[in-house]
Amino acid sequence: MPKYFMPTTLLSGENCIKRHPRHIVHGKKCMIVTGRNSAKISGALADVTAVLDGHGVKYDIYDEVTDKTNIADIYALGKKMHDGGIEYVVGIGGGTTLDAAKAAAVYATNDMAPMDIYKEKYEKLPLRVVCVPTTAGTGSDTTQYVMLTIDDFENKRSFSSEVCFPYATFLDSRYTLTLPVDVTRSTAMDALCHCVESYLNTNASPFSDIVALEGIRLVGQCAGALIKGEFSKSHREKLLTAASVGGMAVAHTGLNVVHKMGHQLTCDKNIQHGFANGMLLTEFIAWCSKADIMRAVDVIRAIGMDLSTLKKFMDKVLPQTNGITEDDVKVWVKNSIYDDSEPNSPRKLTREDEFEIYTNALLNKNRDYTKW
Ligand SMILES: [Fe+2]
């Protein structure tokens, strides 16, 4: 029987932090890890500190996480937490911030060199981590994965350990109300890709399928809002739920071809992670359908659009791909040889497949998806 492990307690709904205080109080002293702005602007930081103050929990705030925060910064934070007697961590923010909190929690309890975190075996359990996401995409709040920037050139590398699942996650969509439209669209694309890549996956099981299909449905129900760039409270709730559900799905199955290939678009063309993945998604579904038409149809039914309509939807919510050439594609396909992550796709991915997927998705603007 397949295994499904998801130890994170999920609390959701308006004011869930205030309604469930015991899930955010895990000791007498905690470290709050945030980025520069979103935790304050969204109101999440004020809600967290109000509960901590009310329960006599002392806290320090590290509010310096940015895209440039690297492993050395997080290692130093972990050591500071150790020396300061910090008993648990609250991460408030997007995926980069939550991952920083998860990694610092490992360093705080383990005497090891920074890169030893990639050995994925730790002598002592990390500090408990509570997550409060302020974006709706990465799913870091429900996974064992942690992505860190490892050098000054912003190269990223991930690790995975079951001890790195957050202890609890609070999903309050009020914290995403101030997200700009482009961030909302990009993170929604990321969440959708997590769910689809989990469903069209050789590691999929009935347990992961349930959450993956529900995540796809939730994003599909927000398609009109994503096109218009106008989001009701209900849309925000659905997108936040879809993001956490997507994390639960890929925590079980791992990611797939879209993320593997989208990574090159982000590295080479600086295209946002979610947008880069979204650009490849329609073609990925068409490519997978050759191996498993029934599951591809399941995806299409869940999102509520046939492939042709999905492509038109993507064209409306994704940025233009002008400036990408066949020479770019050749370089990406060549570079992918050195990527040792093995996607769990229903078909074996060849270099010819990669070339075709990139070309069809990014260069063949008039591709007909009515005959896939
Ligand atoms: Fe992602």
Short mmCIF file of C-alpha atoms and ligand atoms in Angstrom, two decimals:
data_model
loop_
_atom_site.label_atom_id
_atom_site.label_comp_id
_atom_site.label_asym_id
_atom_site.label_seq_id
_atom_site.Cartn_x
_atom_site.Cartn_y
_atom_site.Cartn_z
CA MET A 1 0.00 0.00 0.00
CA PRO A 2 1.26 3.49 -0.73
CA LYS A 3 2.31 5.61 2.18
CA TYR A 4 0.91 9.06 2.86
CA PHE A 5 2.65 11.16 5.50
CA MET A 6 1.61 14.75 6.24
CA PRO A 7 2.16 15.59 9.90
CA THR A 8 1.44 19.33 9.65
CA THR A 9 -1.62 20.56 11.52
CA LEU A 10 -3.61 22.88 9.25
CA LEU A 11 -5.72 25.66 10.72
CA SER A 12 -7.66 27.75 8.25
CA GLY A 13 -10.21 30.51 7.97
CA GLU A 14 -10.52 34.13 9.02
CA ASN A 15 -8.70 34.94 12.26
CA CYS A 16 -7.51 31.35 12.60
CA ILE A 17 -4.42 32.46 14.57
CA LYS A 18 -6.55 34.13 17.22
CA ARG A 19 -9.06 31.27 17.20
CA HIS A 20 -6.39 28.57 17.68
CA PRO A 21 -3.74 30.17 19.89
CA ARG A 22 -2.46 26.92 21.39
CA HIS A 23 -1.16 25.91 17.96
CA ILE A 24 1.13 28.93 17.84
CA VAL A 25 2.40 28.70 21.42
CA HIS A 26 5.08 26.02 21.74
CA GLY A 27 7.41 27.42 24.37
CA LYS A 28 8.48 30.52 26.25
CA LYS A 29 10.66 32.10 23.54
CA CYS A 30 10.36 32.04 19.78
CA MET A 31 11.99 33.54 16.71
CA ILE A 32 9.70 35.14 14.14
CA VAL A 33 11.23 34.94 10.66
CA THR A 34 9.85 37.29 8.00
CA GLY A 35 10.71 39.18 4.84
CA ARG A 36 10.98 42.95 4.80
CA ASN A 37 7.35 43.89 4.18
CA SER A 38 4.60 41.33 3.61
CA ALA A 39 4.33 40.13 7.20
CA LYS A 40 3.68 43.69 8.38
CA ILE A 41 1.54 44.93 5.47
CA SER A 42 -0.68 41.85 5.48
CA GLY A 43 -1.42 42.13 9.19
CA ALA A 44 -0.07 38.63 9.88
CA LEU A 45 2.79 39.82 12.09
CA ALA A 46 0.44 41.87 14.27
CA ASP A 47 -1.90 38.88 14.68
CA VAL A 48 1.00 36.58 15.64
CA THR A 49 2.57 38.97 18.12
CA ALA A 50 -0.82 39.74 19.71
CA VAL A 51 -1.29 36.06 20.54
CA LEU A 52 2.29 35.64 21.73
CA ASP A 53 2.01 38.73 23.95
CA GLY A 54 -1.28 37.43 25.33
CA HIS A 55 0.38 34.15 26.32
CA GLY A 56 3.56 35.63 27.76
CA VAL A 57 5.78 34.28 24.98
CA LYS A 58 8.94 36.32 24.42
CA TYR A 59 10.07 36.69 20.82
CA ASP A 60 12.81 38.06 18.60
CA ILE A 61 12.05 39.13 15.04
CA TYR A 62 14.39 38.42 12.11
CA ASP A 63 12.87 40.46 9.26
CA GLU A 64 15.69 40.36 6.74
CA VAL A 65 14.79 37.48 4.43
CA THR A 66 15.01 38.49 0.75
CA ASP A 67 15.62 36.63 -2.51
CA LYS A 68 19.32 37.20 -1.86
CA THR A 69 19.34 35.56 1.58
CA ASN A 70 21.76 32.66 1.30
CA ILE A 71 22.69 29.59 3.26
CA ALA A 72 25.37 31.47 5.27
CA ASP A 73 22.74 33.98 6.45
CA ILE A 74 20.37 31.20 7.48
CA TYR A 75 23.13 29.26 9.21
CA ALA A 76 24.03 32.38 11.22
CA LEU A 77 20.36 32.81 12.12
CA GLY A 78 20.16 29.20 13.31
CA LYS A 79 23.23 29.64 15.51
CA LYS A 80 21.80 32.89 16.91
CA MET A 81 18.61 31.03 17.75
CA HIS A 82 20.62 28.32 19.51
CA ASP A 83 22.66 30.81 21.53
CA GLY A 84 19.58 32.87 22.40
CA GLY A 85 17.62 29.96 23.84
CA ILE A 86 14.95 30.09 21.14
CA GLU A 87 12.50 27.21 21.60
CA TYR A 88 10.54 27.35 18.33
CA VAL A 89 10.14 29.33 15.10
CA VAL A 90 7.27 31.15 13.40
CA GLY A 91 7.81 31.85 9.68
CA ILE A 92 5.57 34.49 8.09
CA GLY A 93 5.83 35.14 4.35
CA GLY A 94 6.28 33.50 0.97
CA GLY A 95 8.18 30.34 0.14
CA THR A 96 11.67 31.82 0.51
CA THR A 97 10.87 33.03 4.03
CA LEU A 98 9.20 29.80 5.13
CA ASP A 99 12.13 27.78 3.76
CA ALA A 100 14.56 30.02 5.65
CA ALA A 101 12.60 29.36 8.86
CA LYS A 102 12.60 25.59 8.22
CA ALA A 103 16.36 25.48 7.55
CA ALA A 104 17.27 27.74 10.49
CA ALA A 105 15.28 25.40 12.74
CA VAL A 106 17.63 22.55 11.69
CA TYR A 107 20.79 24.60 12.31
CA ALA A 108 19.51 25.72 15.72
CA THR A 109 19.58 22.21 17.16
CA ASN A 110 22.38 20.54 15.20
CA ASP A 111 26.11 21.23 15.42
CA MET A 112 27.12 20.89 11.79
CA ALA A 113 28.65 22.70 8.83
CA PRO A 114 26.23 24.69 6.67
CA MET A 115 26.32 22.33 3.66
CA ASP A 116 25.76 19.29 5.91
CA ILE A 117 22.07 20.19 5.80
CA TYR A 118 22.05 18.53 2.36
CA LYS A 119 22.95 15.18 3.91
CA GLU A 120 19.28 15.12 5.02
CA LYS A 121 20.12 13.19 8.22
CA TYR A 122 20.26 15.15 11.46
CA GLU A 123 21.32 14.06 14.90
CA LYS A 124 18.62 16.10 16.64
CA LEU A 125 15.11 17.07 15.62
CA PRO A 126 14.79 20.66 14.38
CA LEU A 127 12.91 23.23 16.42
CA ARG A 128 9.18 23.23 15.78
CA VAL A 129 8.22 25.52 12.89
CA VAL A 130 4.86 27.24 12.56
CA CYS A 131 4.10 28.66 9.09
CA VAL A 132 1.90 31.61 8.19
CA PRO A 133 1.96 31.95 4.39
CA THR A 134 1.28 35.39 2.88
CA THR A 135 1.40 34.16 -0.72
CA ALA A 136 -0.57 31.34 -2.33
CA GLY A 137 1.76 29.21 -4.41
CA THR A 138 4.85 27.49 -3.08
CA GLY A 139 3.24 25.03 -0.71
CA SER A 140 6.31 25.21 1.53
CA ASP A 141 3.90 25.30 4.47
CA THR A 142 2.85 21.68 3.85
CA THR A 143 6.04 20.01 2.57
CA GLN A 144 9.27 18.50 3.76
CA TYR A 145 11.18 20.33 1.00
CA VAL A 146 13.47 23.29 1.58
CA MET A 147 15.06 25.36 -1.20
CA LEU A 148 18.05 27.50 -0.29
CA THR A 149 20.29 29.90 -2.17
CA ILE A 150 23.76 28.48 -1.76
CA ASP A 151 26.09 31.20 -3.07
CA ASP A 152 26.44 34.82 -4.13
CA PHE A 153 25.42 33.87 -7.69
CA GLU A 154 21.96 32.95 -6.39
CA ASN A 155 22.25 29.28 -7.31
CA LYS A 156 19.56 27.35 -5.54
CA ARG A 157 19.51 23.80 -4.27
CA SER A 158 16.85 21.93 -2.35
CA PHE A 159 16.85 19.25 0.31
CA SER A 160 14.14 17.08 1.75
CA SER A 161 13.62 15.56 5.16
CA GLU A 162 10.50 14.34 6.91
CA VAL A 163 11.58 16.23 10.02
CA CYS A 164 11.25 19.47 8.04
CA PHE A 165 7.48 19.37 7.70
CA PRO A 166 6.12 22.41 9.56
CA TYR A 167 4.51 21.58 12.90
CA ALA A 168 1.47 23.75 12.15
CA THR A 169 0.30 26.05 9.36
CA PHE A 170 -2.22 28.87 9.57
CA LEU A 171 -4.12 29.64 6.36
CA ASP A 172 -5.84 33.01 6.61
CA SER A 173 -6.57 34.42 3.16
CA ARG A 174 -6.78 37.96 4.57
CA TYR A 175 -2.97 37.93 4.50
CA THR A 176 -3.02 37.52 0.70
CA LEU A 177 -5.49 40.36 -0.01
CA THR A 178 -2.70 42.86 -0.65
CA LEU A 179 -0.80 40.67 -3.13
CA PRO A 180 -0.23 42.37 -6.49
CA VAL A 181 -2.02 40.83 -9.49
CA ASP A 182 1.16 39.52 -11.14
CA VAL A 183 2.29 37.79 -7.93
CA THR A 184 -1.20 36.30 -7.50
CA ARG A 185 -1.16 34.98 -11.07
CA SER A 186 2.38 33.60 -10.87
CA THR A 187 1.85 31.85 -7.56
CA ALA A 188 -1.51 30.44 -8.75
CA MET A 189 0.26 29.00 -11.78
CA ASP A 190 2.84 27.44 -9.47
CA ALA A 191 0.14 25.85 -7.31
CA LEU A 192 -1.69 24.54 -10.39
CA CYS A 193 1.53 23.03 -11.76
CA HIS A 194 2.30 21.34 -8.41
CA CYS A 195 -1.12 19.67 -8.51
CA VAL A 196 -0.97 18.61 -12.17
CA GLU A 197 2.62 17.37 -11.90
CA SER A 198 1.62 15.34 -8.87
CA TYR A 199 -1.39 13.79 -10.61
CA LEU A 200 0.50 12.98 -13.84
CA ASN A 201 3.20 11.21 -11.89
CA THR A 202 4.40 7.63 -11.48
CA ASN A 203 4.47 8.12 -7.69
CA ALA A 204 0.81 9.15 -7.55
CA SER A 205 -1.51 7.19 -5.30
CA PRO A 206 -5.22 7.46 -4.41
CA PHE A 207 -4.16 9.61 -1.45
CA SER A 208 -2.20 12.15 -3.48
CA ASP A 209 -4.78 12.05 -6.29
CA ILE A 210 -7.53 13.29 -3.98
CA VAL A 211 -5.62 16.38 -2.97
CA ALA A 212 -4.10 17.03 -6.40
CA LEU A 213 -7.44 16.96 -8.21
CA GLU A 214 -9.05 19.20 -5.59
CA GLY A 215 -6.22 21.71 -5.97
CA ILE A 216 -6.68 21.71 -9.76
CA ARG A 217 -10.44 22.26 -9.32
CA LEU A 218 -9.88 25.18 -6.95
CA VAL A 219 -7.53 27.00 -9.34
CA GLY A 220 -9.89 26.24 -12.25
CA GLN A 221 -12.71 27.92 -10.33
CA CYS A 222 -10.56 31.07 -10.15
CA ALA A 223 -9.77 31.18 -13.89
CA GLY A 224 -12.04 34.16 -14.61
CA ALA A 225 -10.63 36.11 -11.66
CA LEU A 226 -7.07 35.34 -12.75
CA ILE A 227 -7.82 36.68 -16.24
CA LYS A 228 -9.52 39.84 -14.94
CA GLY A 229 -6.99 40.37 -12.16
CA GLU A 230 -9.82 40.91 -9.68
CA PHE A 231 -10.12 38.61 -6.68
CA SER A 232 -12.96 38.25 -4.20
CA LYS A 233 -12.44 36.89 -0.71
CA SER A 234 -13.67 33.54 -1.94
CA HIS A 235 -11.08 33.51 -4.76
CA ARG A 236 -8.32 34.34 -2.28
CA GLU A 237 -9.42 31.49 -0.03
CA LYS A 238 -9.53 29.03 -2.91
CA LEU A 239 -6.08 30.01 -4.18
CA LEU A 240 -4.54 29.80 -0.70
CA THR A 241 -6.10 26.38 -0.15
CA ALA A 242 -4.96 25.21 -3.60
CA ALA A 243 -1.39 26.22 -2.78
CA SER A 244 -1.30 24.22 0.44
CA VAL A 245 -3.07 21.30 -1.21
CA GLY A 246 -0.48 21.41 -4.02
CA GLY A 247 2.24 21.17 -1.38
CA MET A 248 0.54 18.14 0.15
CA ALA A 249 0.36 16.50 -3.29
CA VAL A 250 4.01 17.01 -4.26
CA ALA A 251 5.16 16.13 -0.73
CA HIS A 252 3.89 12.67 -1.61
CA THR A 253 4.89 12.34 -5.27
CA GLY A 254 7.72 14.77 -5.93
CA LEU A 255 7.73 17.29 -8.76
CA ASN A 256 7.92 16.52 -12.43
CA VAL A 257 8.93 17.63 -15.92
CA VAL A 258 7.36 21.10 -15.78
CA HIS A 259 9.45 22.21 -12.81
CA LYS A 260 12.58 20.57 -14.19
CA MET A 261 12.22 22.40 -17.51
CA GLY A 262 10.76 25.62 -16.11
CA HIS A 263 13.85 26.03 -13.95
CA GLN A 264 15.88 26.82 -17.08
CA LEU A 265 13.50 29.61 -18.09
CA THR A 266 13.86 31.19 -14.67
CA CYS A 267 17.66 30.87 -14.62
CA ASP A 268 18.27 32.01 -18.20
CA LYS A 269 15.42 34.45 -18.86
CA ASN A 270 14.62 35.56 -15.32
CA ILE A 271 10.98 34.52 -15.74
CA GLN A 272 9.16 34.19 -12.39
CA HIS A 273 9.00 30.59 -11.16
CA GLY A 274 5.22 30.20 -11.44
CA PHE A 275 5.01 31.87 -14.85
CA ALA A 276 7.88 29.74 -16.18
CA ASN A 277 6.06 26.58 -15.14
CA GLY A 278 2.71 27.81 -16.45
CA MET A 279 4.25 28.39 -19.88
CA LEU A 280 5.01 24.68 -20.17
CA LEU A 281 1.92 23.20 -18.51
CA THR A 282 -0.46 22.83 -21.47
CA GLU A 283 2.20 21.13 -23.55
CA PHE A 284 3.13 18.87 -20.62
CA ILE A 285 -0.46 17.64 -20.34
CA ALA A 286 -0.58 17.00 -24.10
CA TRP A 287 2.76 15.14 -23.90
CA CYS A 288 1.61 13.00 -20.95
CA SER A 289 -1.65 12.16 -22.70
CA LYS A 290 0.29 9.98 -25.15
CA ALA A 291 1.13 7.68 -22.24
CA ASP A 292 -2.01 8.00 -20.12
CA ILE A 293 -4.95 9.60 -21.84
CA MET A 294 -7.39 8.85 -19.00
CA ARG A 295 -5.40 10.72 -16.37
CA ALA A 296 -4.82 13.63 -18.76
CA VAL A 297 -8.60 13.78 -19.22
CA ASP A 298 -9.04 13.74 -15.42
CA VAL A 299 -6.85 16.85 -15.22
CA ILE A 300 -8.77 18.62 -17.97
CA ARG A 301 -12.09 17.79 -16.32
CA ALA A 302 -10.85 19.03 -12.95
CA ILE A 303 -9.65 22.35 -14.27
CA GLY A 304 -12.84 22.74 -16.31
CA MET A 305 -11.17 23.64 -19.61
CA ASP A 306 -10.16 21.57 -22.61
CA LEU A 307 -6.55 21.94 -23.70
CA SER A 308 -7.33 24.52 -26.34
CA THR A 309 -9.19 26.67 -23.81
CA LEU A 310 -6.44 26.12 -21.23
CA LYS A 311 -3.86 27.43 -23.71
CA LYS A 312 -5.99 30.54 -24.36
CA PHE A 313 -6.34 31.04 -20.59
CA MET A 314 -2.58 30.77 -20.17
CA ASP A 315 -2.02 33.31 -22.96
CA LYS A 316 -4.16 35.77 -20.99
CA VAL A 317 -2.54 35.34 -17.57
CA LEU A 318 1.09 34.66 -18.50
CA PRO A 319 3.60 37.26 -19.71
CA GLN A 320 4.61 37.20 -23.40
CA THR A 321 7.41 34.81 -24.33
CA ASN A 322 8.85 37.07 -27.04
CA GLY A 323 12.64 37.03 -27.13
CA ILE A 324 13.00 33.26 -26.72
CA THR A 325 14.72 31.65 -29.71
CA GLU A 326 15.39 28.14 -30.96
CA ASP A 327 19.04 28.65 -29.99
CA ASP A 328 17.90 29.26 -26.38
CA VAL A 329 15.97 26.00 -26.48
CA LYS A 330 18.99 24.10 -27.77
CA VAL A 331 21.10 25.42 -24.89
CA TRP A 332 18.45 24.44 -22.29
CA VAL A 333 18.15 20.94 -23.70
CA LYS A 334 21.92 20.59 -23.72
CA ASN A 335 22.17 21.84 -20.13
CA SER A 336 19.47 19.46 -18.95
CA ILE A 337 21.95 16.59 -19.36
CA TYR A 338 23.63 17.85 -16.24
CA ASP A 339 20.41 17.94 -14.24
CA ASP A 340 20.40 14.68 -12.30
CA SER A 341 16.86 15.04 -10.96
CA GLU A 342 14.82 12.24 -12.50
CA PRO A 343 11.26 13.36 -13.17
CA ASN A 344 8.53 10.92 -12.20
CA SER A 345 6.63 11.42 -15.44
CA PRO A 346 4.37 8.82 -17.05
CA ARG A 347 6.68 8.92 -20.09
CA LYS A 348 10.44 8.73 -20.16
CA LEU A 349 11.67 12.21 -21.01
CA THR A 350 14.23 12.26 -23.83
CA ARG A 351 16.20 15.21 -25.06
CA GLU A 352 14.06 15.12 -28.21
CA ASP A 353 10.96 15.37 -26.00
CA GLU A 354 12.41 18.32 -24.14
CA PHE A 355 13.17 20.11 -27.39
CA GLU A 356 9.64 19.45 -28.64
CA ILE A 357 7.97 20.56 -25.39
CA TYR A 358 9.96 23.81 -25.23
CA THR A 359 9.43 24.52 -28.91
CA ASN A 360 5.71 23.79 -28.94
CA ALA A 361 5.10 25.69 -25.71
CA LEU A 362 7.23 28.76 -26.36
CA LEU A 363 7.82 29.16 -30.09
CA ASN A 364 4.86 27.53 -31.86
CA LYS A 365 2.32 30.28 -31.13
CA ASN A 366 -0.37 28.79 -33.36
CA ARG A 367 -0.19 25.21 -32.10
CA ASP A 368 -3.60 23.58 -32.39
CA TYR A 369 -4.58 21.97 -29.08
CA THR A 370 -7.94 20.76 -30.39
CA LYS A 371 -6.16 17.70 -31.86
CA TRP A 372 -3.81 16.58 -29.08
FE FE B 1 6.95 25.44 -7.69
#
